[in-house]
């Protein structure tokens, strides 16, 4: 079983316990260093722009800071919204990140984006998003292979070359079937929002004569907090979880997904949050039981600062997981023994 963290860096002001953005970013870096010391596998960083709650708009910068604090933790952009970036500059930035991090650590889930106001912020025509997105993918692949990039009739060579041959691993991210077909057509990996879409991608890859891409990279839950007393912690967690899950669900309506966005759905109050299967607020014993019920190739994913969670409460959940769940997972053969 893999274990990973995810951060979107939302920092809403929900009350006196809400941490300031600077403190959240510092906590994320500390938690990533802590995770590496305990043998965790990856961190996932998200991107959006112009959000009222400060959603991270610059995950490449954050990833570079994480890379500076760690030596092994995989760095996954989930997702990096390509049309929001100049592709030549992005190729440079990601090459430098790859040199800082070292070969094989950087993985780019290339998203197209779905929020029109973000396109407007960067002067990109939303109606032209497919062309802009595919052009950016082509620029990244050419730049990292050392081939020249053509821009406005001028030939450009992007330097420096990344540490990883061919550059960071690129995947198409998506929430609809055209994204799966695009991944097959371009010969790229695929990271969709659902296993159903991934199965469709596997079928399309087989039709195209491509190698089997392997099983769906199962992961979750949306949120995990380990506590000796869930009823005590739920009232403190609830405002932050409701803020995050309801906003994600609201954004889903912008792309016609009827209020569901991956793990996230509209929740109306504490009791609905408690019933949400994607939100685990559980004792160590219940956490272990649920983990052992998952497949051996599952990635257990924390979102430890979701919705601007109070930092000390976030740490309490992680430290309890370390003390009481992680050793039991190792004993069950699901994780390496401590120090391995």
mmCIF file of C-alpha atoms in Angstrom:
data_model
loop_
_atom_site.group_PDB
_atom_site.id
_atom_site.type_symbol
_atom_site.label_atom_id
_atom_site.label_comp_id
_atom_site.label_asym_id
_atom_site.label_seq_id
_atom_site.Cartn_x
_atom_site.Cartn_y
_atom_site.Cartn_z
ATOM 1 C CA UNK A 1 0.000 0.000 0.000
ATOM 2 C CA UNK A 2 1.293 3.425 -0.961
ATOM 3 C CA UNK A 3 0.684 6.459 1.245
ATOM 4 C CA UNK A 4 0.454 9.998 -0.133
ATOM 5 C CA UNK A 5 -0.495 13.551 0.809
ATOM 6 C CA UNK A 6 -2.501 16.033 -1.235
ATOM 7 C CA UNK A 7 -2.591 19.816 -0.896
ATOM 8 C CA UNK A 8 -4.681 22.506 -2.562
ATOM 9 C CA UNK A 9 -3.786 25.197 0.019
ATOM 10 C CA UNK A 10 -7.273 26.642 0.432
ATOM 11 C CA UNK A 11 -7.122 29.130 3.307
ATOM 12 C CA UNK A 12 -10.671 30.305 4.076
ATOM 13 C CA UNK A 13 -11.283 32.408 7.157
ATOM 14 C CA UNK A 14 -13.861 30.334 9.015
ATOM 15 C CA UNK A 15 -13.171 31.391 12.578
ATOM 16 C CA UNK A 16 -10.420 31.998 15.116
ATOM 17 C CA UNK A 17 -8.804 28.609 14.425
ATOM 18 C CA UNK A 18 -8.286 29.306 10.719
ATOM 19 C CA UNK A 19 -4.537 29.512 9.994
ATOM 20 C CA UNK A 20 -3.025 32.259 7.879
ATOM 21 C CA UNK A 21 -1.883 31.259 4.362
ATOM 22 C CA UNK A 22 1.806 31.640 5.269
ATOM 23 C CA UNK A 23 1.372 29.235 8.174
ATOM 24 C CA UNK A 24 -0.432 26.710 5.971
ATOM 25 C CA UNK A 25 2.374 26.717 3.413
ATOM 26 C CA UNK A 26 4.989 26.296 6.131
ATOM 27 C CA UNK A 27 2.972 23.432 7.624
ATOM 28 C CA UNK A 28 2.693 21.707 4.237
ATOM 29 C CA UNK A 29 6.472 21.758 3.836
ATOM 30 C CA UNK A 30 6.984 20.430 7.358
ATOM 31 C CA UNK A 31 4.453 17.672 6.755
ATOM 32 C CA UNK A 32 6.118 16.625 3.497
ATOM 33 C CA UNK A 33 9.498 16.368 5.238
ATOM 34 C CA UNK A 34 7.825 14.370 8.033
ATOM 35 C CA UNK A 35 6.178 12.089 5.454
ATOM 36 C CA UNK A 36 9.464 11.324 3.736
ATOM 37 C CA UNK A 37 11.119 10.446 7.040
ATOM 38 C CA UNK A 38 8.357 7.877 7.608
ATOM 39 C CA UNK A 39 8.659 6.327 4.195
ATOM 40 C CA UNK A 40 5.550 7.814 2.565
ATOM 41 C CA UNK A 41 5.530 7.798 -1.197
ATOM 42 C CA UNK A 42 4.130 10.919 -2.858
ATOM 43 C CA UNK A 43 2.620 14.367 -2.586
ATOM 44 C CA UNK A 44 -0.067 15.671 -4.957
ATOM 45 C CA UNK A 45 -0.322 19.403 -5.656
ATOM 46 C CA UNK A 46 -3.312 21.093 -7.262
ATOM 47 C CA UNK A 47 -3.783 24.327 -9.222
ATOM 48 C CA UNK A 48 -6.581 26.866 -9.649
ATOM 49 C CA UNK A 49 -6.609 30.645 -10.114
ATOM 50 C CA UNK A 50 -8.603 33.549 -8.745
ATOM 51 C CA UNK A 51 -10.270 31.544 -5.971
ATOM 52 C CA UNK A 52 -11.534 33.607 -3.045
ATOM 53 C CA UNK A 53 -10.010 31.181 -0.541
ATOM 54 C CA UNK A 54 -6.475 31.374 -1.955
ATOM 55 C CA UNK A 55 -6.404 28.006 -3.719
ATOM 56 C CA UNK A 56 -2.803 27.408 -4.807
ATOM 57 C CA UNK A 57 -2.159 29.120 -8.174
ATOM 58 C CA UNK A 58 1.543 28.230 -8.314
ATOM 59 C CA UNK A 59 2.116 24.526 -7.673
ATOM 60 C CA UNK A 60 5.468 24.485 -9.496
ATOM 61 C CA UNK A 61 6.851 26.923 -6.917
ATOM 62 C CA UNK A 62 5.412 24.833 -4.089
ATOM 63 C CA UNK A 63 6.835 21.647 -5.618
ATOM 64 C CA UNK A 64 10.289 23.217 -5.782
ATOM 65 C CA UNK A 65 10.060 24.041 -2.080
ATOM 66 C CA UNK A 66 8.994 20.460 -1.312
ATOM 67 C CA UNK A 67 11.843 19.128 -3.449
ATOM 68 C CA UNK A 68 14.256 21.256 -1.428
ATOM 69 C CA UNK A 69 13.035 19.641 1.806
ATOM 70 C CA UNK A 70 12.966 16.033 0.560
ATOM 71 C CA UNK A 71 15.063 13.599 -1.465
ATOM 72 C CA UNK A 72 12.718 10.769 -2.469
ATOM 73 C CA UNK A 73 9.059 11.809 -2.205
ATOM 74 C CA UNK A 74 7.353 11.757 -5.622
ATOM 75 C CA UNK A 75 5.991 15.124 -6.759
ATOM 76 C CA UNK A 76 2.697 14.856 -8.646
ATOM 77 C CA UNK A 77 0.866 17.790 -10.216
ATOM 78 C CA UNK A 78 -2.787 16.835 -10.068
ATOM 79 C CA UNK A 79 -3.546 18.656 -12.172
ATOM 80 C CA UNK A 80 -1.362 21.285 -13.815
ATOM 81 C CA UNK A 81 -3.635 23.430 -15.995
ATOM 82 C CA UNK A 82 -1.587 23.806 -19.169
ATOM 83 C CA UNK A 83 -3.545 26.632 -20.874
ATOM 84 C CA UNK A 84 -2.795 28.877 -17.886
ATOM 85 C CA UNK A 85 0.935 28.741 -18.672
ATOM 86 C CA UNK A 86 3.207 29.871 -21.462
ATOM 87 C CA UNK A 87 4.360 26.427 -22.651
ATOM 88 C CA UNK A 88 7.972 27.394 -23.315
ATOM 89 C CA UNK A 89 8.350 28.962 -19.879
ATOM 90 C CA UNK A 90 6.578 25.968 -18.314
ATOM 91 C CA UNK A 91 8.997 23.611 -20.064
ATOM 92 C CA UNK A 92 11.887 25.587 -18.555
ATOM 93 C CA UNK A 93 10.365 25.703 -15.059
ATOM 94 C CA UNK A 94 9.597 21.984 -14.984
ATOM 95 C CA UNK A 95 13.050 21.122 -16.330
ATOM 96 C CA UNK A 96 14.636 23.115 -13.505
ATOM 97 C CA UNK A 97 12.300 21.460 -10.992
ATOM 98 C CA UNK A 98 13.336 18.067 -12.366
ATOM 99 C CA UNK A 99 16.993 18.975 -11.880
ATOM 100 C CA UNK A 100 16.314 20.054 -8.281
ATOM 101 C CA UNK A 101 14.239 16.985 -7.471
ATOM 102 C CA UNK A 102 16.284 14.369 -9.316
ATOM 103 C CA UNK A 103 15.328 11.839 -11.990
ATOM 104 C CA UNK A 104 11.908 10.236 -11.908
ATOM 105 C CA UNK A 105 10.321 12.215 -9.095
ATOM 106 C CA UNK A 106 8.198 14.705 -11.065
ATOM 107 C CA UNK A 107 4.884 13.583 -12.591
ATOM 108 C CA UNK A 108 2.677 16.013 -14.516
ATOM 109 C CA UNK A 109 -1.051 15.346 -14.829
ATOM 110 C CA UNK A 110 -1.831 17.799 -17.611
ATOM 111 C CA UNK A 111 -5.267 19.333 -17.181
ATOM 112 C CA UNK A 112 -7.184 21.474 -19.635
ATOM 113 C CA UNK A 113 -9.147 23.378 -17.004
ATOM 114 C CA UNK A 114 -12.862 23.974 -16.936
ATOM 115 C CA UNK A 115 -13.397 27.381 -15.295
ATOM 116 C CA UNK A 116 -13.934 30.130 -17.912
ATOM 117 C CA UNK A 117 -12.867 32.926 -15.584
ATOM 118 C CA UNK A 118 -9.402 31.356 -15.282
ATOM 119 C CA UNK A 119 -9.010 31.490 -19.050
ATOM 120 C CA UNK A 120 -10.073 35.122 -18.978
ATOM 121 C CA UNK A 121 -7.444 35.890 -16.321
ATOM 122 C CA UNK A 122 -4.701 34.760 -18.703
ATOM 123 C CA UNK A 123 -6.200 36.091 -21.918
ATOM 124 C CA UNK A 124 -6.801 32.626 -23.384
ATOM 125 C CA UNK A 125 -9.883 31.966 -25.504
ATOM 126 C CA UNK A 126 -11.942 29.313 -23.703
ATOM 127 C CA UNK A 127 -13.401 28.151 -27.024
ATOM 128 C CA UNK A 128 -9.847 27.495 -28.282
ATOM 129 C CA UNK A 129 -8.819 25.472 -25.236
ATOM 130 C CA UNK A 130 -8.295 22.119 -27.010
ATOM 131 C CA UNK A 131 -5.805 23.564 -29.498
ATOM 132 C CA UNK A 132 -3.987 25.533 -26.780
ATOM 133 C CA UNK A 133 -3.799 22.450 -24.562
ATOM 134 C CA UNK A 134 -2.514 20.076 -27.243
ATOM 135 C CA UNK A 135 0.014 22.637 -28.442
ATOM 136 C CA UNK A 136 1.352 22.938 -24.907
ATOM 137 C CA UNK A 137 1.702 19.157 -24.614
ATOM 138 C CA UNK A 138 3.637 19.082 -27.869
ATOM 139 C CA UNK A 139 5.935 21.904 -26.743
ATOM 140 C CA UNK A 140 6.753 20.127 -23.475
ATOM 141 C CA UNK A 141 7.560 16.845 -25.188
ATOM 142 C CA UNK A 142 9.697 18.498 -27.866
ATOM 143 C CA UNK A 143 11.543 20.735 -25.420
ATOM 144 C CA UNK A 144 12.472 17.909 -23.053
ATOM 145 C CA UNK A 145 13.693 15.689 -25.877
ATOM 146 C CA UNK A 146 16.054 18.383 -27.132
ATOM 147 C CA UNK A 147 14.105 18.980 -30.345
ATOM 148 C CA UNK A 148 13.545 22.585 -31.447
ATOM 149 C CA UNK A 149 10.239 24.290 -30.732
ATOM 150 C CA UNK A 150 8.704 26.560 -33.366
ATOM 151 C CA UNK A 151 7.039 29.767 -32.191
ATOM 152 C CA UNK A 152 5.809 32.478 -34.556
ATOM 153 C CA UNK A 153 8.083 31.105 -37.273
ATOM 154 C CA UNK A 154 11.127 31.203 -35.012
ATOM 155 C CA UNK A 155 13.035 28.126 -33.879
ATOM 156 C CA UNK A 156 13.593 27.932 -30.116
ATOM 157 C CA UNK A 157 15.769 25.542 -28.131
ATOM 158 C CA UNK A 158 14.713 25.150 -24.513
ATOM 159 C CA UNK A 159 17.423 24.771 -21.882
ATOM 160 C CA UNK A 160 18.414 23.281 -19.520
ATOM 161 C CA UNK A 161 17.597 19.655 -20.183
ATOM 162 C CA UNK A 162 15.794 17.918 -17.327
ATOM 163 C CA UNK A 163 17.462 15.258 -15.201
ATOM 164 C CA UNK A 164 14.918 12.644 -16.277
ATOM 165 C CA UNK A 165 15.515 11.435 -19.867
ATOM 166 C CA UNK A 166 12.647 12.789 -21.930
ATOM 167 C CA UNK A 167 11.540 14.984 -19.040
ATOM 168 C CA UNK A 168 8.999 14.564 -16.252
ATOM 169 C CA UNK A 169 6.379 11.883 -16.852
ATOM 170 C CA UNK A 170 3.368 13.378 -18.653
ATOM 171 C CA UNK A 171 -0.214 12.165 -18.286
ATOM 172 C CA UNK A 172 -3.440 13.494 -19.749
ATOM 173 C CA UNK A 173 -5.856 14.400 -16.947
ATOM 174 C CA UNK A 174 -9.545 14.460 -17.726
ATOM 175 C CA UNK A 175 -13.160 14.041 -16.776
ATOM 176 C CA UNK A 176 -14.730 12.998 -20.097
ATOM 177 C CA UNK A 177 -14.179 10.455 -22.862
ATOM 178 C CA UNK A 178 -12.469 12.828 -25.305
ATOM 179 C CA UNK A 179 -9.598 13.148 -22.831
ATOM 180 C CA UNK A 180 -9.138 9.356 -22.855
ATOM 181 C CA UNK A 181 -9.068 9.294 -26.660
ATOM 182 C CA UNK A 182 -6.583 12.178 -26.635
ATOM 183 C CA UNK A 183 -4.260 10.250 -24.322
ATOM 184 C CA UNK A 184 -4.341 7.264 -26.672
ATOM 185 C CA UNK A 185 -3.833 9.394 -29.783
ATOM 186 C CA UNK A 186 -0.854 11.186 -28.233
ATOM 187 C CA UNK A 187 0.642 8.064 -26.688
ATOM 188 C CA UNK A 188 0.461 9.397 -23.128
ATOM 189 C CA UNK A 189 -0.617 7.963 -19.815
ATOM 190 C CA UNK A 190 -4.021 8.867 -18.421
ATOM 191 C CA UNK A 191 -5.231 10.042 -15.026
ATOM 192 C CA UNK A 192 -9.020 10.532 -15.083
ATOM 193 C CA UNK A 193 -11.452 11.360 -12.297
ATOM 194 C CA UNK A 194 -13.029 7.885 -12.329
ATOM 195 C CA UNK A 195 -12.196 4.235 -12.816
ATOM 196 C CA UNK A 196 -14.958 4.045 -15.443
ATOM 197 C CA UNK A 197 -13.091 6.536 -17.643
ATOM 198 C CA UNK A 198 -9.848 4.649 -17.102
ATOM 199 C CA UNK A 199 -11.480 1.411 -18.301
ATOM 200 C CA UNK A 200 -12.602 3.246 -21.429
ATOM 201 C CA UNK A 201 -9.014 4.446 -21.937
ATOM 202 C CA UNK A 202 -7.733 0.859 -21.624
ATOM 203 C CA UNK A 203 -10.264 -0.269 -24.248
ATOM 204 C CA UNK A 204 -9.261 2.536 -26.627
ATOM 205 C CA UNK A 205 -5.579 1.754 -26.110
ATOM 206 C CA UNK A 206 -6.212 -1.893 -27.010
ATOM 207 C CA UNK A 207 -8.086 -0.862 -30.172
ATOM 208 C CA UNK A 208 -5.107 1.298 -31.161
ATOM 209 C CA UNK A 209 -2.703 -1.591 -30.621
ATOM 210 C CA UNK A 210 -0.975 0.044 -27.663
ATOM 211 C CA UNK A 211 0.407 -1.947 -24.713
ATOM 212 C CA UNK A 212 -1.872 -2.569 -21.756
ATOM 213 C CA UNK A 213 -1.411 0.502 -19.499
ATOM 214 C CA UNK A 214 -2.085 -1.556 -16.384
ATOM 215 C CA UNK A 215 -4.752 -1.299 -13.698
ATOM 216 C CA UNK A 216 -6.447 1.858 -12.536
ATOM 217 C CA UNK A 217 -4.298 3.595 -9.876
ATOM 218 C CA UNK A 218 -6.885 3.275 -7.112
ATOM 219 C CA UNK A 219 -6.605 5.826 -4.335
ATOM 220 C CA UNK A 220 -8.501 7.575 -1.590
ATOM 221 C CA UNK A 221 -10.275 8.552 0.572
ATOM 222 C CA UNK A 222 -10.926 12.229 -0.095
ATOM 223 C CA UNK A 223 -10.059 13.059 3.502
ATOM 224 C CA UNK A 224 -8.629 11.022 6.389
ATOM 225 C CA UNK A 225 -8.292 12.095 10.005
ATOM 226 C CA UNK A 226 -7.358 9.626 12.740
ATOM 227 C CA UNK A 227 -8.577 10.414 16.244
ATOM 228 C CA UNK A 228 -9.303 8.590 19.499
ATOM 229 C CA UNK A 229 -12.595 10.486 19.698
ATOM 230 C CA UNK A 230 -14.328 11.181 16.355
ATOM 231 C CA UNK A 231 -17.356 12.780 18.016
ATOM 232 C CA UNK A 232 -15.067 15.283 19.733
ATOM 233 C CA UNK A 233 -13.207 16.219 16.544
ATOM 234 C CA UNK A 234 -16.077 16.274 14.025
ATOM 235 C CA UNK A 235 -17.392 19.734 15.075
ATOM 236 C CA UNK A 236 -13.919 21.255 14.606
ATOM 237 C CA UNK A 237 -13.355 19.522 11.287
ATOM 238 C CA UNK A 238 -16.810 20.103 9.826
ATOM 239 C CA UNK A 239 -16.576 23.787 8.769
ATOM 240 C CA UNK A 240 -13.354 23.131 6.872
ATOM 241 C CA UNK A 241 -14.568 19.931 5.230
ATOM 242 C CA UNK A 242 -17.881 21.526 4.254
ATOM 243 C CA UNK A 243 -16.128 24.538 2.761
ATOM 244 C CA UNK A 244 -13.890 22.361 0.589
ATOM 245 C CA UNK A 245 -16.342 19.693 -0.492
ATOM 246 C CA UNK A 246 -19.159 22.138 -1.274
ATOM 247 C CA UNK A 247 -16.916 24.433 -3.316
ATOM 248 C CA UNK A 248 -15.505 21.525 -5.301
ATOM 249 C CA UNK A 249 -19.062 20.352 -5.952
ATOM 250 C CA UNK A 250 -20.090 23.869 -6.972
ATOM 251 C CA UNK A 251 -17.200 24.069 -9.427
ATOM 252 C CA UNK A 252 -18.286 20.731 -10.887
ATOM 253 C CA UNK A 253 -21.502 22.339 -12.103
ATOM 254 C CA UNK A 254 -19.344 24.600 -14.306
ATOM 255 C CA UNK A 255 -18.399 21.539 -16.358
ATOM 256 C CA UNK A 256 -21.832 19.916 -16.274
ATOM 257 C CA UNK A 257 -21.142 17.245 -13.667
ATOM 258 C CA UNK A 258 -24.307 17.878 -11.619
ATOM 259 C CA UNK A 259 -22.661 18.762 -8.328
ATOM 260 C CA UNK A 260 -20.134 15.912 -8.087
ATOM 261 C CA UNK A 261 -16.418 16.425 -8.590
ATOM 262 C CA UNK A 262 -14.420 13.273 -8.018
ATOM 263 C CA UNK A 263 -14.676 12.612 -4.292
ATOM 264 C CA UNK A 264 -16.501 15.846 -3.613
ATOM 265 C CA UNK A 265 -20.251 16.374 -3.360
ATOM 266 C CA UNK A 266 -22.552 18.908 -1.714
ATOM 267 C CA UNK A 267 -22.982 18.299 2.025
ATOM 268 C CA UNK A 268 -25.549 20.160 4.076
ATOM 269 C CA UNK A 269 -24.447 20.060 7.686
ATOM 270 C CA UNK A 270 -22.527 17.881 10.110
ATOM 271 C CA UNK A 271 -24.717 14.809 9.868
ATOM 272 C CA UNK A 272 -24.395 14.660 6.086
ATOM 273 C CA UNK A 273 -20.632 15.027 6.358
ATOM 274 C CA UNK A 274 -20.533 12.068 8.737
ATOM 275 C CA UNK A 275 -22.350 9.924 6.171
ATOM 276 C CA UNK A 276 -20.079 10.881 3.281
ATOM 277 C CA UNK A 277 -18.069 7.731 2.391
ATOM 278 C CA UNK A 278 -15.180 9.849 1.081
ATOM 279 C CA UNK A 279 -14.578 11.522 4.448
ATOM 280 C CA UNK A 280 -12.949 9.272 7.036
ATOM 281 C CA UNK A 281 -12.866 10.606 10.582
ATOM 282 C CA UNK A 282 -12.045 7.382 12.379
ATOM 283 C CA UNK A 283 -10.328 5.771 15.335
ATOM 284 C CA UNK A 284 -6.984 4.053 14.771
ATOM 285 C CA UNK A 285 -8.708 0.681 14.958
ATOM 286 C CA UNK A 286 -11.305 1.639 12.359
ATOM 287 C CA UNK A 287 -8.634 3.185 10.127
ATOM 288 C CA UNK A 288 -6.655 -0.062 10.192
ATOM 289 C CA UNK A 289 -9.768 -2.131 9.445
ATOM 290 C CA UNK A 290 -10.613 0.043 6.430
ATOM 291 C CA UNK A 291 -7.037 0.028 5.157
ATOM 292 C CA UNK A 292 -6.805 -3.751 5.330
ATOM 293 C CA UNK A 293 -10.064 -3.989 3.367
ATOM 294 C CA UNK A 294 -8.477 -2.071 0.481
ATOM 295 C CA UNK A 295 -6.498 -3.670 -2.321
ATOM 296 C CA UNK A 296 -2.793 -4.213 -1.744
ATOM 297 C CA UNK A 297 -1.960 -1.817 -4.595
ATOM 298 C CA UNK A 298 -4.172 0.956 -3.195
ATOM 299 C CA UNK A 299 -2.771 4.406 -2.476
ATOM 300 C CA UNK A 300 -4.009 5.717 0.864
ATOM 301 C CA UNK A 301 -4.286 9.449 0.445
ATOM 302 C CA UNK A 302 -4.389 12.109 3.154
ATOM 303 C CA UNK A 303 -5.544 15.686 2.537
ATOM 304 C CA UNK A 304 -4.114 16.916 5.840
ATOM 305 C CA UNK A 305 -4.821 20.663 5.525
ATOM 306 C CA UNK A 306 -8.121 20.412 3.650
ATOM 307 C CA UNK A 307 -10.231 23.559 3.857
ATOM 308 C CA UNK A 308 -7.605 25.399 5.908
ATOM 309 C CA UNK A 309 -7.728 22.859 8.722
ATOM 310 C CA UNK A 310 -6.257 24.021 12.056
ATOM 311 C CA UNK A 311 -2.615 23.000 11.894
ATOM 312 C CA UNK A 312 -2.353 21.456 15.349
ATOM 313 C CA UNK A 313 -5.458 19.366 14.685
ATOM 314 C CA UNK A 314 -3.970 18.200 11.386
ATOM 315 C CA UNK A 315 -0.731 17.174 13.094
ATOM 316 C CA UNK A 316 -2.614 15.323 15.827
ATOM 317 C CA UNK A 317 -4.280 13.103 13.237
ATOM 318 C CA UNK A 318 -1.017 12.381 11.405
ATOM 319 C CA UNK A 319 0.898 11.582 14.580
ATOM 320 C CA UNK A 320 -1.804 9.228 15.814
ATOM 321 C CA UNK A 321 -1.752 7.453 12.444
ATOM 322 C CA UNK A 322 2.020 7.088 12.809
ATOM 323 C CA UNK A 323 1.794 5.769 16.345
ATOM 324 C CA UNK A 324 -1.070 3.303 16.052
ATOM 325 C CA UNK A 325 -1.889 2.541 12.398
ATOM 326 C CA UNK A 326 1.408 2.566 10.526
ATOM 327 C CA UNK A 327 3.065 -0.140 12.686
ATOM 328 C CA UNK A 328 0.015 -2.381 12.301
ATOM 329 C CA UNK A 329 0.078 -1.920 8.513
ATOM 330 C CA UNK A 330 3.738 -2.932 8.528
ATOM 331 C CA UNK A 331 2.968 -5.962 10.684
ATOM 332 C CA UNK A 332 0.246 -6.965 8.209
ATOM 333 C CA UNK A 333 2.714 -6.716 5.335
ATOM 334 C CA UNK A 334 1.038 -3.671 3.782
ATOM 335 C CA UNK A 335 3.925 -1.265 4.473
ATOM 336 C CA UNK A 336 7.679 -1.684 4.918
ATOM 337 C CA UNK A 337 8.892 -1.919 8.532
ATOM 338 C CA UNK A 338 9.970 1.358 10.128
ATOM 339 C CA UNK A 339 13.342 2.505 8.842
ATOM 340 C CA UNK A 340 13.192 0.431 5.654
#
